[in-house]
PDB file of C-alpha atoms in Angstrom:
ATOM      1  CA  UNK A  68     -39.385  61.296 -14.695  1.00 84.00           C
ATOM      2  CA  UNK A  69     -39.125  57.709 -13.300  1.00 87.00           C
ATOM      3  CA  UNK A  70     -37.227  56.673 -11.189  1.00 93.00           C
ATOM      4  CA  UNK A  71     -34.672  53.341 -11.018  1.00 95.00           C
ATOM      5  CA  UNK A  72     -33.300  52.010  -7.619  1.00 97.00           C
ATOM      6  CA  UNK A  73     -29.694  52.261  -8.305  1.00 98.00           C
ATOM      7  CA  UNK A  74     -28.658  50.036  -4.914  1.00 97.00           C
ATOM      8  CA  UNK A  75     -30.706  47.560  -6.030  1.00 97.00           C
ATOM      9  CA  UNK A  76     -30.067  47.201  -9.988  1.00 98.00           C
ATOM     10  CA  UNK A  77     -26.226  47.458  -9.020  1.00 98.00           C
ATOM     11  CA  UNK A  78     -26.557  44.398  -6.488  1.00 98.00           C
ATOM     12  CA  UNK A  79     -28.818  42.346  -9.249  1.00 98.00           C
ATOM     13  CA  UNK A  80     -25.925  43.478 -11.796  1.00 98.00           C
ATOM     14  CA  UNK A  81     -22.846  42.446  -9.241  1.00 97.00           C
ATOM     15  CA  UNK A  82     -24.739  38.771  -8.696  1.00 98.00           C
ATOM     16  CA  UNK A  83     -24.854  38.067 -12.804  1.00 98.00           C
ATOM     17  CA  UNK A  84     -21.542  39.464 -13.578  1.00 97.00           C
ATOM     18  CA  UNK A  85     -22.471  42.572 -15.024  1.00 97.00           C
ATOM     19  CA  UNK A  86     -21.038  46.527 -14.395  1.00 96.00           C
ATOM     20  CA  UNK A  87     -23.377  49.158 -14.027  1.00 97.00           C
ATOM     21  CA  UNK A  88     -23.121  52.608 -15.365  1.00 97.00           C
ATOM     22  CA  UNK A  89     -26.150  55.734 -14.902  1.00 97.00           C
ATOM     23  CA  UNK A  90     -26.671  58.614 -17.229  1.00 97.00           C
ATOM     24  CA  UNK A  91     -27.037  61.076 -13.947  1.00 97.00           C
ATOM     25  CA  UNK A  92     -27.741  63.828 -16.153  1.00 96.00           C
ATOM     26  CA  UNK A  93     -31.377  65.113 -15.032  1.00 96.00           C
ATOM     27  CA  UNK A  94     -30.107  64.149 -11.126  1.00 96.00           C
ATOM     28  CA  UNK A  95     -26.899  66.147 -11.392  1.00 96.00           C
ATOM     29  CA  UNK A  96     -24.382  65.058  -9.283  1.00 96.00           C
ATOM     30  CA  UNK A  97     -25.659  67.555  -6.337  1.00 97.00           C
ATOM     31  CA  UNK A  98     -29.309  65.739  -5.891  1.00 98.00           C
ATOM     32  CA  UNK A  99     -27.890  61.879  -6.809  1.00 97.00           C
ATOM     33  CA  UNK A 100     -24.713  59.850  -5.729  1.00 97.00           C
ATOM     34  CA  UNK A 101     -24.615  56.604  -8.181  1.00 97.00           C
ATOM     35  CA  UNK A 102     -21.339  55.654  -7.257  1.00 97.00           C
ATOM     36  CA  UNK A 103     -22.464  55.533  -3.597  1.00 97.00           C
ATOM     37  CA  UNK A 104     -25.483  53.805  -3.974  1.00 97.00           C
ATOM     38  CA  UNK A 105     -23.126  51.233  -6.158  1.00 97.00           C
ATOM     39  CA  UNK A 106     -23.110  51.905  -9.316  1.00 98.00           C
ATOM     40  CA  UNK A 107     -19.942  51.020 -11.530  1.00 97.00           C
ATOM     41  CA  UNK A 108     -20.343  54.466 -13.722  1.00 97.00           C
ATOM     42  CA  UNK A 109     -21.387  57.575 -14.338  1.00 97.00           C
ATOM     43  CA  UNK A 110     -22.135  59.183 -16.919  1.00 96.00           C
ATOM     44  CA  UNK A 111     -22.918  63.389 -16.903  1.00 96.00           C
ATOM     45  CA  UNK A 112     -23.620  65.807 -19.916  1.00 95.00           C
ATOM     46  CA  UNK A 113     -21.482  68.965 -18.781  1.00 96.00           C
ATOM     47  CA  UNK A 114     -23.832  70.549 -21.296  1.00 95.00           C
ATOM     48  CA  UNK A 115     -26.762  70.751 -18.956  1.00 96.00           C
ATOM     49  CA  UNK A 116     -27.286  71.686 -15.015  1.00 97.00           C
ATOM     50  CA  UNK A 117     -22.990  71.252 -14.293  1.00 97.00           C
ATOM     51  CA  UNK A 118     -22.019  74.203 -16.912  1.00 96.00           C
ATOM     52  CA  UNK A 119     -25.633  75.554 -16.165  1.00 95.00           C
ATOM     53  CA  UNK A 120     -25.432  78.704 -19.082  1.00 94.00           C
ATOM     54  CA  UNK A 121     -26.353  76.818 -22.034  1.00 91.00           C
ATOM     55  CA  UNK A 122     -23.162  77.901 -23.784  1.00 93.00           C
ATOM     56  CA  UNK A 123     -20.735  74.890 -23.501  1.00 94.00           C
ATOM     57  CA  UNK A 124     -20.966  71.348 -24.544  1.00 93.00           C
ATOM     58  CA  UNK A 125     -19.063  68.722 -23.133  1.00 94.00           C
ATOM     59  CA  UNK A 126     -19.450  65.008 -21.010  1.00 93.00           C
ATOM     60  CA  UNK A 127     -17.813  63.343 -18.118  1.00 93.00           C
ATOM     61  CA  UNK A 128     -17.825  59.275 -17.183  1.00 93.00           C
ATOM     62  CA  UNK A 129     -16.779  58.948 -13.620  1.00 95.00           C
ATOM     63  CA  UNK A 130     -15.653  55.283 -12.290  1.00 96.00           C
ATOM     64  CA  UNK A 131     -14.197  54.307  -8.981  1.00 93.00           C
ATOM     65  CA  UNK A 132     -12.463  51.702 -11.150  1.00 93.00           C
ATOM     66  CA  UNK A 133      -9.070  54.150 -12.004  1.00 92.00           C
ATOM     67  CA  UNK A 134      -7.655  51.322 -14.353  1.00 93.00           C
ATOM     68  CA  UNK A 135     -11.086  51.093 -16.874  1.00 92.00           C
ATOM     69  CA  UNK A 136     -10.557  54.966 -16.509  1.00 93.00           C
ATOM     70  CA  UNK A 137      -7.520  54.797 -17.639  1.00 92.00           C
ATOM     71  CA  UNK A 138      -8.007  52.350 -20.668  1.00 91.00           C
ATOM     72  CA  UNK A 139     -11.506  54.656 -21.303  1.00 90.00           C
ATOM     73  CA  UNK A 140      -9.509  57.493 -21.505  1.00 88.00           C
ATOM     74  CA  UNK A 141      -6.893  56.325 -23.921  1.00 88.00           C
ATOM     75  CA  UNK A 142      -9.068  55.137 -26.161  1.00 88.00           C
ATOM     76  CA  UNK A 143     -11.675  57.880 -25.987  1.00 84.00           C
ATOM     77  CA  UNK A 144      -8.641  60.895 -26.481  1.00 82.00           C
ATOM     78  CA  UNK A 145      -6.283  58.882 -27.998  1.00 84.00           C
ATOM     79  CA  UNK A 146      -7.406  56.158 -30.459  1.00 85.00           C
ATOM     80  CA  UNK A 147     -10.918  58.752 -31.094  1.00 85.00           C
ATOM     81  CA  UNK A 148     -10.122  62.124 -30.672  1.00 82.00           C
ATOM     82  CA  UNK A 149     -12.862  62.901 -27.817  1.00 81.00           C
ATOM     83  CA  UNK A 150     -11.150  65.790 -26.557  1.00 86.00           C
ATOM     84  CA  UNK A 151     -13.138  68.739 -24.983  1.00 89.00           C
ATOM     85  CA  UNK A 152     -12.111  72.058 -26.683  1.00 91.00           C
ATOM     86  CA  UNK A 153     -10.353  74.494 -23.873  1.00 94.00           C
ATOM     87  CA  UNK A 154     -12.990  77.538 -24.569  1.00 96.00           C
ATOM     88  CA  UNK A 155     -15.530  74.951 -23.515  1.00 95.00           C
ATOM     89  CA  UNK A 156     -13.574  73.460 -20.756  1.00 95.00           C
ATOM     90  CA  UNK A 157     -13.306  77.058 -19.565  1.00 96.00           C
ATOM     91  CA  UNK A 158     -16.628  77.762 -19.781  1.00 96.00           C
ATOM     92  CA  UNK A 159     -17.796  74.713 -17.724  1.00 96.00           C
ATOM     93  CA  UNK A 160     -15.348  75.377 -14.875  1.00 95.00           C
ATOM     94  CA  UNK A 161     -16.694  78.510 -14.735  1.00 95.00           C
ATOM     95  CA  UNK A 162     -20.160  77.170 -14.603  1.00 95.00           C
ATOM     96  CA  UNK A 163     -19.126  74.686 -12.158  1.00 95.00           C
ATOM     97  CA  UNK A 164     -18.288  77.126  -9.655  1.00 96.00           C
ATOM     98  CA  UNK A 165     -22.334  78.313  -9.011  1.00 97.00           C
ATOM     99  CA  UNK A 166     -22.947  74.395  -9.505  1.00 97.00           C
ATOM    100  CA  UNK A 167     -24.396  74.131  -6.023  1.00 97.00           C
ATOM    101  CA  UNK A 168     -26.024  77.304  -5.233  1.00 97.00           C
ATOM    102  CA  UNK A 169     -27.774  77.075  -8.067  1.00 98.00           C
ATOM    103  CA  UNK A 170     -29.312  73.388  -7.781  1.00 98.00           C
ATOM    104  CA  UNK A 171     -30.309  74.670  -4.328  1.00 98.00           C
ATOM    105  CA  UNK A 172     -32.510  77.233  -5.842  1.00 98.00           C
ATOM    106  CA  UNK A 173     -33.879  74.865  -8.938  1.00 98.00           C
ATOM    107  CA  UNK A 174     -34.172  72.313  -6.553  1.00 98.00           C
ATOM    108  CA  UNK A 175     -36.947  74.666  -4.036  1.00 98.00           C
ATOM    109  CA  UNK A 176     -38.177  76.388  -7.374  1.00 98.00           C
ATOM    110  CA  UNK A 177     -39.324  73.330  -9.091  1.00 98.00           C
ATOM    111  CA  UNK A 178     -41.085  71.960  -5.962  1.00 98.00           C
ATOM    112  CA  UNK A 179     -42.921  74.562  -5.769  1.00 98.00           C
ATOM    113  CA  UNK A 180     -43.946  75.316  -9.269  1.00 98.00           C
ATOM    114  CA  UNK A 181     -44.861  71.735  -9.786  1.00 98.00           C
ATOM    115  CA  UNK A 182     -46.926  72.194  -6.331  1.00 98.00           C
ATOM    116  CA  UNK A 183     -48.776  74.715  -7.897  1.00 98.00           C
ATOM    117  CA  UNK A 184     -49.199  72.987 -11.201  1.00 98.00           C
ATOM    118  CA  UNK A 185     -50.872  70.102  -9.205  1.00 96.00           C
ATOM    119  CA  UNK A 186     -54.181  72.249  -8.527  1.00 95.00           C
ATOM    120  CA  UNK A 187     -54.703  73.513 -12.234  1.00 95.00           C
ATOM    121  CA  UNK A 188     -57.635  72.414 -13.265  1.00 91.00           C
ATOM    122  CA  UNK A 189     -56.719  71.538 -17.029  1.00 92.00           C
ATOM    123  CA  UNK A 190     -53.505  70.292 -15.859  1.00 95.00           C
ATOM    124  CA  UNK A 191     -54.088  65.866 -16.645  1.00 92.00           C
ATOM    125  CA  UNK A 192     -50.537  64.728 -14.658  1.00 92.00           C
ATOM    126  CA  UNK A 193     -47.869  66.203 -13.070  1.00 95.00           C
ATOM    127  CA  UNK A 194     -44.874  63.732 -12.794  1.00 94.00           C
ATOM    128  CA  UNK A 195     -42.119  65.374 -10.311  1.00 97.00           C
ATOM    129  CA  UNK A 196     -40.212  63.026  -8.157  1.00 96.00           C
ATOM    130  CA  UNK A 197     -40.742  65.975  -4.906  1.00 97.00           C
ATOM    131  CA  UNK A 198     -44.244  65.414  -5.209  1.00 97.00           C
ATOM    132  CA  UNK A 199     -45.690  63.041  -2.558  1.00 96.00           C
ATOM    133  CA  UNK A 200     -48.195  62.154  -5.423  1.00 94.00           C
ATOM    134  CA  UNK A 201     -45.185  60.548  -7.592  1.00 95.00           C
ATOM    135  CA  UNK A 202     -44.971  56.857  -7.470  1.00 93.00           C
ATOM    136  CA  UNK A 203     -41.794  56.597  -6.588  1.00 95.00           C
ATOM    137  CA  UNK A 204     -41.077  59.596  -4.048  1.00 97.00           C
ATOM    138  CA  UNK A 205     -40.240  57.375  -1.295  1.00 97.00           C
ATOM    139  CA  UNK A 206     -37.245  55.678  -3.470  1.00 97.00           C
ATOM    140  CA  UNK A 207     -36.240  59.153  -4.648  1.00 97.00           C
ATOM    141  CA  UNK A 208     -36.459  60.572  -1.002  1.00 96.00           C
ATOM    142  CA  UNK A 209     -34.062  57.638  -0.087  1.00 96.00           C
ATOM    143  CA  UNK A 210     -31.271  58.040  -3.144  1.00 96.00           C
ATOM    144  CA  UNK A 211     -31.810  61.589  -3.577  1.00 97.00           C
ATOM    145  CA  UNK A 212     -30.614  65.045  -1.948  1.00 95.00           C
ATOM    146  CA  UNK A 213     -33.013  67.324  -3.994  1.00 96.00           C
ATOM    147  CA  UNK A 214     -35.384  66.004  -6.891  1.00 97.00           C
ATOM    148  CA  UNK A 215     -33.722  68.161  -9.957  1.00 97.00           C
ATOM    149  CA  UNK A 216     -35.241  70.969 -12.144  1.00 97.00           C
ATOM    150  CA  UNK A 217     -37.554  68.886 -15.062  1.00 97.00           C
ATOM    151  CA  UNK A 218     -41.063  68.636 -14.540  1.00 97.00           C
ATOM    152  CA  UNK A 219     -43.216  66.181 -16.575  1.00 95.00           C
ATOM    153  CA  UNK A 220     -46.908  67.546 -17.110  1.00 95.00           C
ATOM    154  CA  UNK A 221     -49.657  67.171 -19.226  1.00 92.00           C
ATOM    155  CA  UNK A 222     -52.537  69.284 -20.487  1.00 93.00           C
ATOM    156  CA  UNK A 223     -56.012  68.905 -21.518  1.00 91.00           C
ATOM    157  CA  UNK A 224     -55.367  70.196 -25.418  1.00 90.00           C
ATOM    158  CA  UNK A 225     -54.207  69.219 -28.517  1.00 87.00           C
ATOM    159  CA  UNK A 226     -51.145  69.902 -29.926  1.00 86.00           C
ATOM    160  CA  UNK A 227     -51.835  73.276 -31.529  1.00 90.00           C
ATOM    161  CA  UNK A 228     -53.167  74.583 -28.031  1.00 93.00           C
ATOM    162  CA  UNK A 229     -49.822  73.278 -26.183  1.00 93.00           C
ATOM    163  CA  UNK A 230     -47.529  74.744 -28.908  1.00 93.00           C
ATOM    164  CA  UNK A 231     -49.458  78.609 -28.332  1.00 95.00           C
ATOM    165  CA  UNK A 232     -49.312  78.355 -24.482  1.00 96.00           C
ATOM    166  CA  UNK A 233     -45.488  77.290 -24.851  1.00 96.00           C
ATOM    167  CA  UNK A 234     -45.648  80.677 -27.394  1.00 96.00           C
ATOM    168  CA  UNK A 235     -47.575  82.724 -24.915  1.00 97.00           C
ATOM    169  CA  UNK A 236     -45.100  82.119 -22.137  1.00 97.00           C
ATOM    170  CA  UNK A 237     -42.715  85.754 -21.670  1.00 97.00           C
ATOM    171  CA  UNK A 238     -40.639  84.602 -19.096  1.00 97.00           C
ATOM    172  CA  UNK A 239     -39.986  80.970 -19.822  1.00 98.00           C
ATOM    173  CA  UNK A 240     -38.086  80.153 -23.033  1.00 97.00           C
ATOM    174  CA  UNK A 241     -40.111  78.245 -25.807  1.00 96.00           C
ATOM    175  CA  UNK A 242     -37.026  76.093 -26.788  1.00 94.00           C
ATOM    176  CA  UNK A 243     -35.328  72.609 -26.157  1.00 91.00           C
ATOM    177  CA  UNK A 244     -32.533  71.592 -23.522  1.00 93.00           C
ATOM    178  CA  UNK A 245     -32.412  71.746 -19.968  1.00 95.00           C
ATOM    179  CA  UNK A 246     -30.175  72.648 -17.447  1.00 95.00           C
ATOM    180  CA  UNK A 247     -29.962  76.040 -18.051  1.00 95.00           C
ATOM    181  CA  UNK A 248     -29.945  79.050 -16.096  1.00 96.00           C
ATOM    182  CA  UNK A 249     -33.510  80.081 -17.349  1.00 97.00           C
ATOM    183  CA  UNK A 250     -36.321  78.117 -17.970  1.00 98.00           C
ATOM    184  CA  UNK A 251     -37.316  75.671 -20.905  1.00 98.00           C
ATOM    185  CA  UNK A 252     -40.268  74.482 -22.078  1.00 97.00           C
ATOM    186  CA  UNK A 253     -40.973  72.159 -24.697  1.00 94.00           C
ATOM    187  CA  UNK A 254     -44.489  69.958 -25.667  1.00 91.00           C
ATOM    188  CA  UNK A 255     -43.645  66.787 -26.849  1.00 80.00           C
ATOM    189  CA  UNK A 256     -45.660  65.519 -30.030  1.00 68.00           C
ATOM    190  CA  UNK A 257     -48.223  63.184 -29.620  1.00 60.00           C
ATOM    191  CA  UNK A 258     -46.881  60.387 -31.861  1.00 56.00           C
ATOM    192  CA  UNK A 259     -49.260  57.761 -32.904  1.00 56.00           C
ATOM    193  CA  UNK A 260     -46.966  55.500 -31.304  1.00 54.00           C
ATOM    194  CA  UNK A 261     -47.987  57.259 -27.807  1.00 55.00           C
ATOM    195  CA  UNK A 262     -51.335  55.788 -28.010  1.00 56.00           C
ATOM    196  CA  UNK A 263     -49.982  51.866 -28.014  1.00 56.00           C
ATOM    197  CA  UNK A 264     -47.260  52.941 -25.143  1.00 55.00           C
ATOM    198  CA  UNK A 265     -48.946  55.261 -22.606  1.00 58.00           C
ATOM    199  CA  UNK A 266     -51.923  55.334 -20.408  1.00 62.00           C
ATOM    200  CA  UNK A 267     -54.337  57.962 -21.560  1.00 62.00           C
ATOM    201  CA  UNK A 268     -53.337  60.936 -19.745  1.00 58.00           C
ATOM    202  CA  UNK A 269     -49.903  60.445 -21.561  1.00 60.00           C
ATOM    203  CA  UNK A 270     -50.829  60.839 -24.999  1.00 60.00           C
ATOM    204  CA  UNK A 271     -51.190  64.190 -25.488  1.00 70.00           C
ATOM    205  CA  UNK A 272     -50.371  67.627 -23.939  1.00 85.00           C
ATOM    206  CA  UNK A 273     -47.180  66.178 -22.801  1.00 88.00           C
ATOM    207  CA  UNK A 274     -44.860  68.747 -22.127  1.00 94.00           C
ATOM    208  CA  UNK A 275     -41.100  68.719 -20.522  1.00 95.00           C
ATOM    209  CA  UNK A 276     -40.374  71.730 -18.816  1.00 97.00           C
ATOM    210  CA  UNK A 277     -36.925  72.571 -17.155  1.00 98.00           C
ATOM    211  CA  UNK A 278     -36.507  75.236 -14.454  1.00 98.00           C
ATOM    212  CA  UNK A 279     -34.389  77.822 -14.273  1.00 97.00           C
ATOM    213  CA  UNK A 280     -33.156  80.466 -11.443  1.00 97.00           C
ATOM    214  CA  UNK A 281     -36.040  83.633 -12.597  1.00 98.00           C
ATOM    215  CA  UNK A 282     -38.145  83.514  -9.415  1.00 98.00           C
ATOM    216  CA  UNK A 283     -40.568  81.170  -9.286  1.00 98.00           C
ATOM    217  CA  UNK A 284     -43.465  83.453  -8.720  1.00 98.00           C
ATOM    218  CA  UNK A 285     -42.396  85.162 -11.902  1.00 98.00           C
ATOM    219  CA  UNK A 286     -42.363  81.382 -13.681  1.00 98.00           C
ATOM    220  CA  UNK A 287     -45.584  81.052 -11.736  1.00 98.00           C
ATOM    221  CA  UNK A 288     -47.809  84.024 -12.961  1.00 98.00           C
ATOM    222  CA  UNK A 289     -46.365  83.675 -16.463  1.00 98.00           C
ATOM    223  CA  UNK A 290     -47.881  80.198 -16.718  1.00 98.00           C
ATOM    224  CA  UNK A 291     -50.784  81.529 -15.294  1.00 97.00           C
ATOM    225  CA  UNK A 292     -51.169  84.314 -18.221  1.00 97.00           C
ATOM    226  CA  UNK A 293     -50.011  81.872 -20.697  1.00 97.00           C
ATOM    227  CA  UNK A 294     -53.021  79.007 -19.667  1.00 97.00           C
ATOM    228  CA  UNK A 295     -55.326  81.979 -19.732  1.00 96.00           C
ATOM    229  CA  UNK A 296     -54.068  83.066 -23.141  1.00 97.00           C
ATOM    230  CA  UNK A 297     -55.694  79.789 -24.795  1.00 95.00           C
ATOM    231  CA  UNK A 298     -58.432  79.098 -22.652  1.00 93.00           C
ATOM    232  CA  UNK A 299     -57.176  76.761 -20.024  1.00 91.00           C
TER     233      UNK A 299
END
């Protein structure tokens, strides 16, 4: 959940000759702007908050510059063969068409879930760029319209613990992905290679957890049961 200063990166990439493109996928094109802020491209998995039903794949680069569009696109459909199948192109436009309304709600729901998760006492970190306590919420207040639907947060447990809670959980979905229209929650392993790469609070319990549009009282009280379940 960091967050870059696209304005600035895109001027220190202009002054050395270089393009810039951002991967606005956890953003979504209704919190973040790159190609206002100056970035060159844009890059968006279709997969994720855009289609917002977990049942289509598909991508999108986006460029100001039509004529590297035009040369990306031949080469991409032509020469490669990257061509989006129509059930899927169906599905996203379909998806597309709740885009807003329902960033608007994931945008208030996370907020306030990740509020909450702030105050639990076995709770080590909770990295959310709404939360005043982020490093960076000034910058993301600045760039951003809304701060997105992942939360970052950590818990006082080992692995085993953080996979039953994630099992306890009724409401949320124990499974990978984000940018659906429930929620998703997954612990992240705690590598060996964690130790050497992250401060201490970092290196275990780490879970990714994307919100959905169930209401977040409901996501609320069924964390609640599920940190009770294993003794947190």
């Amino acid at each position: 959940m960091g967050i870059s200063d696209i304005a600035e990166i895109a001027k220190m990439a202009h002054e050395n000759g270089a393009v810039l493109s951002v991967d606005n996928t956890f953003a979504s094109p209704f919190n973040q702007r790159p190609l206002e802020l100056g970035a060159d491209f844009v890059v968006d998995a279709l997969t994720k908050f855009i289609n917002g039903h977990g049942d289509a794949q598909g991508g999108a680069i986006l460029s100001n510059d039509l004529e590297t569009m035009d040369r990306i696109r031949y080469e991409a459909q032509v020469n490669v063969g990257s061509v989006i199948s129509p059930f899927n192109a169906w599905q996203i436009f379909r998806g597309a068409v709740t885009f807003p309304l329902r960033m608007e709600r994931i945008n208030q729901s996370s907020l306030e879930i990740a509020q909450w998760l702030e105050q639990r006492k076995h709770v080590t970190f909770v990295s959310y760029p709404g939360l005043e306590s982020h490093p960076y919420h000034d910058l993301a207040k600045r760039q951003m319209k809304g701060f997105g639907g992942v939360i970052s947060f950590g818990v006082e447990a080992d692995d085993k613990t953080v996979e039953k809670f994630c099992a306890h959980l009724k409401v949320v979905t124990f499974a990978v992905s984000l940018g659906h229209d429930e929620s998703l929650i997954f612990p992240q392993p705690s590598y060996d290679e964690r130790i050497h790469l992250y401060p201490p609070q970092f290196q275990k319990g780490f879970i990714r957890f994307s919100v959905g549009l169930e209401d977040p009282q409901d996501i609320i009280q069924d964390l609640d049961q599920a940190f009770h379940a294993v003794g947190l």
